[in-house]
XYZ file of C-alpha atoms in Angstrom:
689
model
C 0.425 -0.080 -0.250
C 3.287 2.280 1.399
C 5.302 3.318 -2.503
C 7.415 6.297 -2.235
C 10.356 7.421 -5.670
C 12.072 10.563 -5.736
C 10.766 12.953 -5.725
C 12.064 15.629 -8.619
C 11.295 16.524 -11.862
C 12.584 13.509 -13.789
C 14.707 10.952 -12.839
C 17.947 13.471 -14.686
C 16.052 15.891 -12.361
C 18.983 18.058 -10.381
C 17.032 18.214 -6.947
C 15.155 16.793 -4.684
C 12.290 18.041 -3.895
C 11.904 17.028 0.094
C 11.765 14.228 0.834
C 8.982 11.352 -0.319
C 5.887 10.119 2.612
C 3.460 8.881 0.471
C 2.301 8.284 -3.850
C -1.030 7.875 -4.393
C -1.182 7.838 -8.021
C 1.292 6.152 -10.179
C 2.008 9.210 -12.167
C 1.539 12.177 -8.473
C 3.747 13.690 -6.351
C 3.911 12.258 -2.578
C 1.290 12.860 -0.325
C 2.416 14.689 2.921
C 6.028 15.662 2.646
C 9.091 15.597 5.053
C 11.607 17.699 4.951
C 14.982 18.195 7.669
C 17.191 21.960 7.665
C 19.849 22.817 9.554
C 20.940 26.276 10.160
C 19.536 29.910 10.377
C 15.126 29.287 11.245
C 14.788 31.904 8.689
C 15.717 30.127 6.063
C 12.630 27.976 6.578
C 10.385 26.575 3.395
C 7.373 24.446 3.468
C 9.435 22.297 1.529
C 12.991 22.299 0.786
C 14.916 21.236 -2.261
C 17.795 18.849 -2.292
C 20.909 18.798 -4.095
C 21.595 15.553 -3.838
C 24.201 12.254 -4.278
C 25.305 9.159 -3.727
C 21.069 7.998 -4.000
C 20.761 4.442 -4.317
C 17.488 2.700 -4.779
C 16.125 -1.098 -4.275
C 12.809 -1.890 -3.655
C 13.316 -2.131 0.211
C 15.314 0.309 0.717
C 16.623 4.062 0.085
C 20.844 6.294 0.814
C 20.978 9.998 -0.440
C 23.370 11.847 0.032
C 21.541 16.027 0.646
C 25.265 17.092 0.457
C 24.752 20.664 -0.050
C 23.105 20.104 4.096
C 26.061 17.375 4.562
C 23.015 14.443 5.606
C 23.098 11.129 4.778
C 19.476 9.807 4.123
C 18.169 6.062 4.804
C 15.349 5.175 4.386
C 13.271 1.200 4.468
C 9.561 0.628 3.778
C 6.863 -1.954 4.759
C 3.322 -2.686 3.694
C 1.611 0.744 5.246
C 4.693 2.244 6.917
C 8.201 3.751 6.373
C 11.390 4.647 8.571
C 13.555 7.139 7.846
C 17.060 7.719 10.052
C 18.879 11.174 9.185
C 22.161 11.378 10.007
C 23.382 15.631 9.856
C 27.207 16.578 10.134
C 26.818 19.854 10.995
C 26.107 21.391 14.068
C 23.349 23.565 14.040
C 20.022 23.131 14.960
C 17.500 20.698 13.439
C 14.218 21.576 11.874
C 11.814 19.108 10.401
C 9.206 20.417 9.373
C 5.660 18.204 7.896
C 3.614 19.515 5.013
C 0.338 18.206 4.409
C 0.208 19.993 1.118
C -3.460 20.597 1.547
C -5.071 19.574 4.661
C -4.754 19.174 7.985
C -1.500 18.404 11.258
C -1.882 18.472 14.583
C 1.433 17.812 17.241
C 0.247 16.396 20.191
C 3.855 16.633 22.069
C 5.108 12.939 20.784
C 3.774 12.245 17.474
C 2.671 13.340 14.095
C -1.515 13.265 12.945
C -3.601 14.902 10.130
C -4.663 14.272 6.399
C -4.220 15.285 2.753
C -7.295 16.111 1.079
C -7.769 14.300 -1.677
C -9.694 14.188 -4.838
C -12.614 12.456 -4.558
C -13.418 12.565 -1.180
C -10.838 10.823 -0.509
C -8.150 11.032 2.537
C -5.053 9.071 3.785
C -3.538 10.078 6.904
C -0.418 9.581 9.347
C 0.479 8.866 12.535
C 4.519 9.733 12.878
C 6.809 9.708 15.250
C 10.225 10.805 16.198
C 12.881 8.369 18.068
C 13.867 11.125 20.054
C 11.003 14.793 21.152
C 12.549 17.856 19.708
C 13.132 20.283 22.176
C 10.006 22.377 20.492
C 7.494 23.419 18.064
C 6.330 26.436 16.172
C 2.557 25.106 16.803
C -0.078 22.297 17.962
C -1.638 22.205 14.442
C -1.801 23.656 10.948
C -4.585 23.426 8.272
C -5.920 24.401 5.159
C -3.313 24.688 1.559
C 0.520 23.827 2.435
C -0.435 23.547 6.609
C 3.190 22.775 7.688
C 4.207 21.678 11.558
C 7.863 22.026 12.271
C 9.711 20.885 14.585
C 13.059 22.232 16.205
C 16.439 20.459 18.351
C 19.562 21.610 19.283
C 22.332 22.476 18.347
C 24.850 19.497 17.988
C 21.916 16.381 17.140
C 24.228 13.796 14.964
C 20.673 11.349 14.043
C 17.060 11.799 13.995
C 14.975 8.385 12.656
C 11.504 8.956 12.209
C 8.639 6.381 11.373
C 5.303 5.972 10.419
C 1.902 4.613 9.883
C -0.374 5.074 6.243
C -4.038 5.229 6.290
C -6.558 5.450 4.092
C -9.080 5.143 6.447
C -8.378 7.139 9.350
C -5.128 8.556 11.390
C -5.915 5.777 15.069
C -5.940 2.914 11.562
C -2.791 5.118 10.469
C -1.354 4.429 14.009
C -3.056 0.479 14.373
C -0.583 0.089 10.950
C 2.790 1.552 11.676
C 2.509 -0.879 15.401
C 1.415 -3.111 13.623
C 4.785 -3.287 11.258
C 7.097 -1.381 13.247
C 8.252 -2.224 17.691
C 11.341 -0.181 17.051
C 13.644 2.456 15.156
C 15.356 -0.530 13.656
C 15.633 0.926 9.881
C 18.080 -1.855 9.057
C 15.652 -4.680 10.419
C 12.954 -3.361 8.083
C 15.252 -3.380 4.867
C 16.447 -6.954 5.758
C 11.927 -7.980 6.112
C 11.510 -6.072 3.416
C 15.044 -7.249 1.408
C 13.905 -11.122 2.231
C 10.290 -10.627 1.035
C 11.412 -9.113 -2.984
C 13.721 -12.029 -2.561
C 11.203 -14.643 -2.335
C 8.276 -12.832 -4.761
C 11.420 -12.749 -7.736
C 12.544 -15.878 -6.452
C 9.464 -18.233 -8.420
C 10.736 -17.499 -11.401
C 14.955 -17.788 -11.614
C 16.754 -17.682 -14.928
C 19.856 -18.799 -15.897
C 22.321 -18.129 -18.263
C 22.352 -14.627 -20.665
C 24.174 -11.537 -20.192
C 24.781 -10.175 -16.299
C 22.365 -6.829 -18.222
C 19.582 -9.162 -19.305
C 18.698 -10.368 -15.819
C 19.300 -7.307 -14.794
C 16.459 -6.138 -16.564
C 14.834 -9.423 -16.003
C 13.976 -8.703 -12.940
C 13.649 -4.708 -12.932
C 10.968 -5.520 -14.903
C 8.862 -8.395 -13.333
C 9.787 -5.728 -9.838
C 8.041 -3.509 -11.511
C 4.786 -5.288 -12.614
C 4.281 -4.801 -8.885
C 3.957 -1.734 -8.400
C 0.555 -1.788 -9.232
C -2.888 -2.688 -8.153
C -1.596 -1.780 -4.558
C -3.902 -3.838 -1.274
C -5.646 -1.322 1.230
C -6.864 -3.649 2.847
C -6.005 -2.059 7.009
C -6.757 -5.527 9.494
C -10.197 -6.235 7.424
C -11.299 -3.133 6.526
C -10.828 -0.569 3.798
C -12.115 2.547 2.207
C -14.084 3.189 -1.139
C -13.455 5.758 -2.993
C -15.448 4.110 -5.753
C -19.036 4.834 -2.981
C -16.975 6.899 0.051
C -17.991 4.539 2.084
C -15.187 1.952 4.541
C -15.980 -1.698 4.324
C -15.245 -4.733 5.685
C -12.881 -6.990 3.407
C -14.584 -10.910 4.958
C -10.965 -12.149 4.225
C -10.713 -10.833 0.910
C -7.682 -8.247 -0.070
C -8.883 -5.161 -1.209
C -6.890 -3.935 -4.024
C -6.705 -0.673 -7.206
C -5.058 1.472 -8.781
C -5.042 -0.314 -12.089
C -4.676 1.359 -15.708
C -6.111 -1.593 -17.616
C -5.890 -0.958 -20.703
C -2.299 -0.915 -19.947
C -2.151 -3.864 -18.055
C -4.324 -6.568 -19.533
C -2.109 -7.392 -21.963
C 0.477 -8.556 -20.407
C 0.486 -8.014 -17.113
C -2.950 -9.410 -15.408
C -1.360 -12.233 -17.105
C 1.496 -13.078 -15.444
C -0.719 -12.865 -12.074
C -3.147 -15.872 -13.816
C 0.078 -17.639 -14.045
C 2.658 -16.772 -10.697
C -0.304 -14.877 -8.654
C -3.441 -16.205 -9.846
C -4.425 -16.290 -6.058
C -3.280 -12.543 -6.023
C -5.172 -12.462 -9.564
C -8.581 -13.507 -8.114
C -8.406 -11.120 -5.627
C -7.713 -8.069 -8.209
C -10.673 -9.422 -10.121
C -12.654 -9.147 -7.229
C -11.694 -6.168 -5.926
C -12.968 -4.715 -10.071
C -16.978 -6.870 -9.043
C -17.054 -5.239 -5.553
C -16.292 -1.072 -6.683
C -18.476 -2.404 -10.028
C -21.661 -2.955 -6.967
C -19.852 0.214 -5.487
C -20.419 2.684 -8.231
C -23.578 4.420 -9.090
C -23.645 2.283 -12.141
C -23.092 -1.044 -11.982
C -20.177 -0.505 -15.090
C -16.914 -2.389 -14.960
C -14.292 -0.344 -13.904
C -11.657 0.469 -16.315
C -9.856 2.585 -14.321
C -9.764 2.501 -10.702
C -7.446 4.197 -8.949
C -6.945 5.147 -5.011
C -9.649 8.190 -4.935
C -12.628 5.710 -7.615
C -12.733 5.151 -10.784
C -10.994 7.406 -13.409
C -12.654 6.440 -16.839
C -9.357 7.368 -19.096
C -7.937 5.899 -22.305
C -10.183 3.620 -25.104
C -12.632 0.765 -24.652
C -13.172 -1.536 -21.702
C -10.215 -4.138 -22.173
C -11.256 -5.117 -17.661
C -13.561 -7.249 -19.375
C -11.065 -9.400 -21.168
C -8.727 -9.409 -17.266
C -11.571 -11.835 -16.913
C -12.225 -14.227 -19.042
C -9.066 -15.139 -19.236
C -7.796 -15.666 -15.119
C -11.660 -18.020 -16.409
C -10.486 -19.399 -19.450
C -7.192 -20.498 -16.833
C -8.983 -21.396 -13.833
C -7.832 -19.175 -11.847
C -10.367 -19.474 -8.228
C -12.780 -17.872 -7.480
C -14.033 -16.398 -10.285
C -17.964 -16.280 -10.280
C -19.481 -14.943 -13.771
C -22.562 -14.856 -13.489
C -22.448 -11.860 -10.984
C -19.895 -10.940 -13.140
C -21.249 -10.725 -16.686
C -23.762 -7.625 -16.267
C -21.103 -6.056 -14.536
C -18.943 -6.080 -17.809
C -21.887 -6.310 -20.875
C -23.179 -2.636 -19.176
C -19.937 -1.718 -19.227
C -20.260 -1.687 -23.183
C -23.754 -1.760 -23.814
C -24.760 1.204 -21.117
C -21.937 2.868 -20.768
C -20.860 5.711 -23.883
C -17.504 3.988 -25.876
C -16.252 7.581 -26.050
C -12.617 7.490 -24.265
C -11.891 9.401 -21.301
C -15.597 9.614 -20.469
C -17.208 7.885 -17.138
C -21.089 10.019 -18.365
C -24.185 7.030 -19.056
C -24.380 5.940 -23.330
C -25.583 8.740 -25.835
C -25.857 8.726 -30.116
C -23.052 8.134 -30.641
C -22.917 4.879 -28.770
C -26.251 3.525 -30.609
C -24.360 4.873 -33.941
C -22.445 2.087 -32.931
C -24.579 -0.535 -32.081
C -26.436 -0.105 -34.980
C -23.865 0.586 -38.059
C -20.692 -1.214 -35.949
C -18.233 1.545 -36.586
C -17.809 4.640 -34.741
C -17.756 6.891 -37.050
C -15.369 9.107 -37.580
C -15.328 13.886 -38.379
C -13.681 15.478 -40.998
C -10.956 17.488 -41.122
C -13.038 21.102 -39.268
C -15.910 18.854 -38.928
C -17.601 21.207 -35.189
C -17.968 18.421 -32.665
C -21.578 17.671 -31.448
C -21.792 14.683 -28.708
C -21.152 16.630 -25.305
C -20.178 12.444 -23.857
C -16.282 13.417 -26.421
C -13.216 14.476 -24.057
C -12.512 18.256 -26.003
C -8.764 16.524 -26.330
C -9.337 13.002 -27.245
C -11.785 13.244 -29.323
C -13.028 10.124 -30.648
C -10.903 8.680 -31.502
C -13.420 6.231 -33.392
C -10.706 3.395 -35.359
C -9.865 2.477 -31.617
C -12.679 2.342 -30.316
C -13.943 0.415 -33.076
C -11.241 -2.634 -33.219
C -10.801 -2.150 -29.067
C -14.779 -2.900 -28.685
C -14.871 -5.980 -31.266
C -12.250 -6.924 -28.714
C -14.335 -6.304 -25.778
C -16.602 -7.630 -27.040
C -15.629 -11.435 -28.626
C -14.789 -11.374 -24.765
C -18.379 -10.975 -23.622
C -19.243 -13.856 -26.482
C -16.939 -15.919 -24.790
C -18.444 -15.241 -20.740
C -21.088 -15.830 -22.331
C -21.179 -18.891 -23.235
C -19.737 -20.449 -20.619
C -22.743 -18.855 -18.601
C -24.396 -20.609 -21.205
C -26.431 -17.324 -22.585
C -26.477 -17.996 -26.182
C -28.025 -15.143 -27.405
C -25.816 -12.931 -25.788
C -22.530 -15.147 -27.544
C -23.185 -15.090 -31.139
C -25.288 -11.510 -30.839
C -21.540 -10.397 -29.307
C -19.462 -12.889 -31.218
C -20.717 -11.839 -35.162
C -20.293 -8.076 -33.622
C -16.646 -8.926 -32.308
C -16.220 -8.212 -36.517
C -17.319 -5.014 -36.278
C -14.190 -4.261 -36.983
C -13.912 -4.411 -40.483
C -16.184 -2.434 -40.813
C -13.610 0.168 -41.075
C -11.214 -2.156 -42.929
C -10.049 -0.481 -46.624
C -9.274 -3.567 -48.971
C -8.129 -0.957 -51.371
C -5.162 0.063 -49.178
C -4.757 -2.807 -46.309
C -5.387 -0.493 -43.754
C -8.072 0.759 -40.322
C -8.974 3.770 -41.878
C -12.355 5.789 -40.470
C -15.426 5.992 -42.387
C -18.372 9.616 -41.664
C -21.626 8.566 -41.041
C -22.853 8.220 -44.548
C -19.764 4.997 -44.670
C -17.861 6.876 -46.438
C -13.703 6.521 -45.343
C -11.555 9.918 -45.306
C -10.549 10.789 -48.000
C -8.111 12.324 -48.796
C -5.661 10.554 -45.538
C -2.175 9.926 -44.045
C -1.510 6.658 -42.296
C 1.123 8.268 -40.985
C -0.113 11.878 -39.649
C -3.887 12.344 -40.638
C -6.176 12.914 -37.159
C -3.509 15.607 -35.206
C -2.051 15.175 -31.929
C -1.888 11.852 -30.870
C -3.955 10.636 -34.336
C -6.936 11.113 -31.646
C -9.104 12.466 -33.529
C -9.144 8.364 -35.782
C -6.791 6.434 -33.271
C -5.028 7.618 -29.671
C -1.755 7.942 -29.413
C -0.872 6.065 -31.767
C -1.056 5.774 -35.471
C -2.739 4.535 -38.391
C 0.271 1.608 -38.519
C -0.240 0.494 -34.885
C -3.093 0.288 -35.403
C -3.960 -1.740 -38.210
C -2.707 -5.261 -36.067
C -5.192 -3.973 -33.339
C -7.464 -6.982 -33.736
C -5.339 -9.439 -31.231
C -8.541 -12.346 -30.649
C -8.615 -12.671 -34.984
C -5.356 -13.044 -36.207
C -6.729 -15.179 -38.884
C -9.730 -13.100 -40.018
C -6.922 -9.893 -40.144
C -4.452 -12.488 -42.423
C -7.304 -13.362 -44.421
C -8.642 -9.552 -44.652
C -5.063 -8.641 -46.021
C -5.232 -11.062 -49.051
C -3.153 -14.291 -46.848
C -0.797 -15.409 -44.947
C 2.207 -13.229 -48.369
C 0.555 -10.273 -48.246
C 0.378 -10.161 -43.809
C 3.777 -10.503 -43.212
C 4.887 -7.832 -46.165
C 2.869 -5.783 -44.162
C 4.430 -6.397 -41.158
C 8.077 -6.537 -43.096
C 6.674 -2.352 -43.584
C 5.754 -1.923 -40.613
C 9.737 -1.937 -39.343
C 10.435 -0.405 -42.227
C 8.054 3.229 -43.248
C 9.991 5.709 -43.155
C 8.757 8.424 -39.881
C 8.036 10.482 -43.703
C 8.786 13.880 -40.942
C 11.551 15.045 -38.919
C 12.553 13.590 -35.240
C 11.418 16.888 -34.295
C 8.178 16.871 -36.111
C 6.718 13.382 -35.672
C 7.302 13.383 -32.363
C 5.673 17.044 -31.957
C 3.061 14.977 -33.315
C 2.770 11.938 -32.145
C 4.541 12.182 -28.305
C 3.686 8.579 -26.983
C 4.447 7.104 -30.314
C 7.953 6.380 -29.397
C 10.675 3.215 -29.631
C 10.158 3.514 -33.313
C 11.879 0.836 -35.806
C 9.640 1.852 -38.223
C 6.537 3.266 -38.013
C 6.129 0.452 -34.285
C 5.772 2.270 -31.753
C 8.206 -0.822 -28.620
C 6.802 2.493 -25.832
C 3.564 1.864 -25.925
C 1.384 -0.609 -26.061
C -0.868 -1.141 -28.791
C 2.166 -2.317 -30.658
C 3.120 -5.150 -27.502
C 1.103 -8.329 -29.267
C 2.944 -6.933 -33.174
C 5.720 -8.579 -33.102
C 4.432 -11.905 -32.310
C 1.408 -11.904 -34.944
C 5.068 -13.503 -37.417
C 4.218 -16.823 -36.292
C 0.066 -17.227 -37.184
C 1.474 -16.310 -41.226
C 4.482 -18.988 -40.975
C 7.418 -17.055 -40.284
C 8.516 -17.421 -36.838
C 11.461 -16.804 -37.230
C 11.003 -13.843 -37.810
C 9.353 -13.450 -34.857
C 12.816 -14.828 -32.800
C 15.043 -12.313 -34.711
C 11.825 -9.723 -34.070
C 12.076 -9.986 -30.124
C 15.710 -9.719 -29.771
C 16.125 -6.886 -31.252
C 13.624 -4.864 -29.662
C 14.843 -5.190 -26.592
C 18.008 -5.517 -27.031
C 17.708 -1.838 -28.564
C 15.071 -0.838 -26.121
C 15.105 -2.530 -23.047
C 19.022 -1.400 -21.238
C 20.519 -1.895 -17.973
C 20.685 2.194 -18.398
C 19.186 5.317 -17.671
C 17.550 4.996 -21.047
C 17.017 1.385 -20.461
C 13.096 1.910 -21.018
C 12.014 3.366 -23.991
C 8.113 5.030 -22.912
C 6.229 5.634 -20.586
C 6.174 2.566 -18.389
C 2.679 2.247 -17.442
C 3.553 0.576 -13.781
C 4.135 -2.760 -15.534
C 2.466 -2.592 -18.160
C 5.634 -2.706 -20.279
C 7.701 -4.050 -17.752
C 5.524 -7.423 -18.244
C 5.734 -7.363 -21.850
C 9.867 -7.954 -21.026
C 9.463 -10.484 -19.020
C 7.443 -12.723 -20.662
C 9.368 -12.151 -23.960
C 12.593 -12.519 -22.078
C 10.912 -15.745 -20.998
C 10.421 -17.047 -24.558
C 6.530 -16.966 -24.600
C 4.137 -13.935 -24.878
C 0.067 -14.054 -24.158
C -0.830 -12.189 -27.710
C -4.244 -12.423 -26.963
C -6.003 -12.975 -22.565
C -9.575 -14.594 -23.105
C -7.345 -17.550 -25.057
C -5.081 -19.535 -22.552
C -1.903 -20.018 -25.071
C 1.300 -17.942 -25.492
C 2.984 -17.545 -28.349
C 6.843 -18.940 -28.749
C 9.330 -16.074 -28.419
C 12.481 -16.493 -28.272
C 14.323 -16.342 -24.651
C 16.863 -14.426 -23.401
C 18.391 -16.774 -20.396
C 20.213 -20.931 -21.089
C 17.615 -21.607 -18.201
C 14.259 -19.925 -16.902
C 12.085 -22.065 -13.800
C 8.914 -20.702 -12.922
C 7.400 -21.842 -9.715
C 3.897 -22.116 -9.526
C 1.012 -22.822 -7.218
C 1.047 -26.205 -5.155
C 4.517 -27.162 -5.899
C 4.955 -28.026 -9.409
C 7.526 -25.930 -12.197
C 7.246 -24.981 -15.100
C 10.507 -24.754 -16.831
C 12.229 -23.270 -19.907
C 15.250 -24.576 -21.465
C 17.379 -23.561 -24.682
C 20.265 -25.148 -25.676
C 23.366 -24.527 -27.185
C 22.153 -20.989 -26.254
C 24.541 -18.254 -26.652
C 23.834 -14.497 -27.834
C 23.533 -15.362 -31.005
C 21.909 -18.376 -31.392
C 18.437 -16.693 -31.431
C 16.985 -19.007 -33.689
C 14.554 -21.789 -32.659
C 16.517 -25.374 -34.745
C 13.705 -27.709 -32.522
C 11.727 -27.439 -29.826
C 10.044 -30.858 -27.522
C 6.991 -29.751 -25.096
C 7.404 -32.046 -22.632
C 10.017 -34.550 -24.835
C 6.718 -35.137 -27.302
C 8.211 -33.291 -30.748
C 6.559 -29.674 -31.013
C 6.247 -27.823 -34.228
C 3.459 -25.876 -33.060
C 5.183 -21.683 -32.506
C 2.793 -22.052 -29.317
C 1.156 -24.276 -26.252
C -1.242 -24.150 -23.816
C -1.760 -22.657 -20.585
C -2.273 -26.257 -19.557
C 0.590 -27.315 -20.683
C 2.665 -24.810 -18.927
C -0.151 -25.473 -15.455
C 0.439 -28.978 -15.520
C 3.959 -28.087 -14.951
C 6.471 -29.594 -17.551
C 9.183 -28.642 -20.020
C 10.020 -27.047 -23.118
C 13.297 -27.809 -23.988
C 13.738 -25.402 -27.378
C 17.463 -26.223 -29.882
C 18.732 -22.598 -30.865
C 21.164 -21.375 -33.245
C 22.576 -18.455 -35.365
C 20.955 -19.347 -37.745
C 16.409 -19.430 -38.744
C 15.266 -23.064 -39.740
C 12.427 -21.718 -41.263
C 10.074 -24.660 -41.588
C 10.191 -24.867 -38.470
C 6.301 -23.749 -36.967
C 5.590 -22.961 -41.017
C 2.585 -24.564 -40.968
C -0.679 -23.558 -41.587
C -2.691 -25.249 -38.745
C 0.151 -25.241 -36.651
C -0.519 -22.008 -36.357
C -1.751 -19.497 -32.843
C -5.894 -20.398 -32.018
C -7.936 -17.395 -33.063
C -11.389 -16.930 -33.140
C -11.040 -17.591 -37.279
C -12.960 -16.440 -40.276
C -16.512 -15.227 -40.070
C -18.714 -18.217 -41.262
C -22.910 -17.809 -41.827
């Protein structure tokens, strides 16, 4: 529940803005702020900037030297509590400043307590104790904007420790959380417990062979997949911003803060392998949110402060059918189905909106696509966000996938009418396919393609008038549930491969300055492919569907070596709280879940000689790469549990039951392995009337 990171402009920032206490949002600043100062009391500020050096960050502790102040800062973190150890190099008086930013604080002579006001009537509470009582405090209470209190300590103070607990319920619970987790003022002991916890957690996957840098990238990426969502249950209770009430969790931890548009693709599927109980608890938390909100709609971007309804489509639906088909326990489809169905049928499909469905939605459900506006045409639909626009192609393609997921849930529940209805709608992407160009192309309300049209640059900033953050070259492949039909639409496997190849070869078309000024999230480019944005993640694996798995093997190594490195520039764009990192984890292990909802994995090319995944129940799934080396990235042959294996994919059952995938590697492609059409990964297939 407690997350912190240094507050600064970015990783290269020259100043720290005080010391963090708790981060409540993936991109937000710290809730509360702690500053320490030595010198003249007249120089005190609510938040003090620091020059710094010798910074070291691990998952469980943090050290930084504030060089101008000559103060050493050591910090260790637990689940709902943290502790600072401050060592001073000067003899001047010491001042501690706790800032609530917006809220109330009290000092009772022993401890700070108070809250910061967040959005949507949500508060975060703190209870903080120093190990040495001060000689004075500037006041007993403070409230309002930038409310802060100051403790003063005498000259020659050598060291101070501060421990604290946080809560989303009240200050009493914050104190309980602190005392439950810390009996004293021992940051090293807290850090050691944290180190053991993280070693146990990250040790669920063990890799051997491969370079040091690849291992660092792998385990750092695996660590990041745990950044969100967070469990906010506190002694069996939790505050829900979805109805503003405090609830009993009835023994099931409550999770929130999950940007599902990013994480449904690989982060959720990774948990269906190594954190099955957690994934089940997360999905049941989504159900509770749906029941607590005024409308019974499945969440899209649940945060600490409620559902922010960001991005487009309702891909949380995919997490449900994916977990259910992989056999996770406790997934009540009958209770969940109305919420996920309502999210498509009752909530507007307009991006970044939590409004009920309207005119745009009626058009989609009748005509099968979201209509686009022509350049300069005025927007008249009230549900449409002024900056985010309609994103009609992105929404049509994304909703087609969501409706495929709905069809699969309906089928599992025996709702045949709904199954047939949503299965047919899952082909709605066809309405926007332009057979003359092979792209998904926006249409106006009369069914005419928007012309003239540039598949790289039409659509304004982020291509939002037609797509979403990415251009048509990326959304050309956004049919995760039906790659077989996409191959058919493009005229067969050869054309499909040709178009895939060209995606990685097509020039930017403008200078980098002009390209990125219009498409700032379309980074990590290889041609028109964007390694830095989630809609691209499955694209390198699509060669498997068209008979050329060797190109997937080649491309995965190129992309990870170029864009995910053990250095400052080692992530090509927004990491999205595990959304991007889970792609790295899967790809380095040697496989990837192209279609959440189809319990199968595409085989890529591993970065390690051996990977062992510990599974629930004591089983293990092992990937062995024989003849492994940096240049031996091509699969020559394979065996699954000792049986020759010609398919460039395997099922989740193959994995969850334990076993071994053995790959014989070489430095030249075996272009025959996995190439037969009957061995292609599973897909919905072509529509039959």
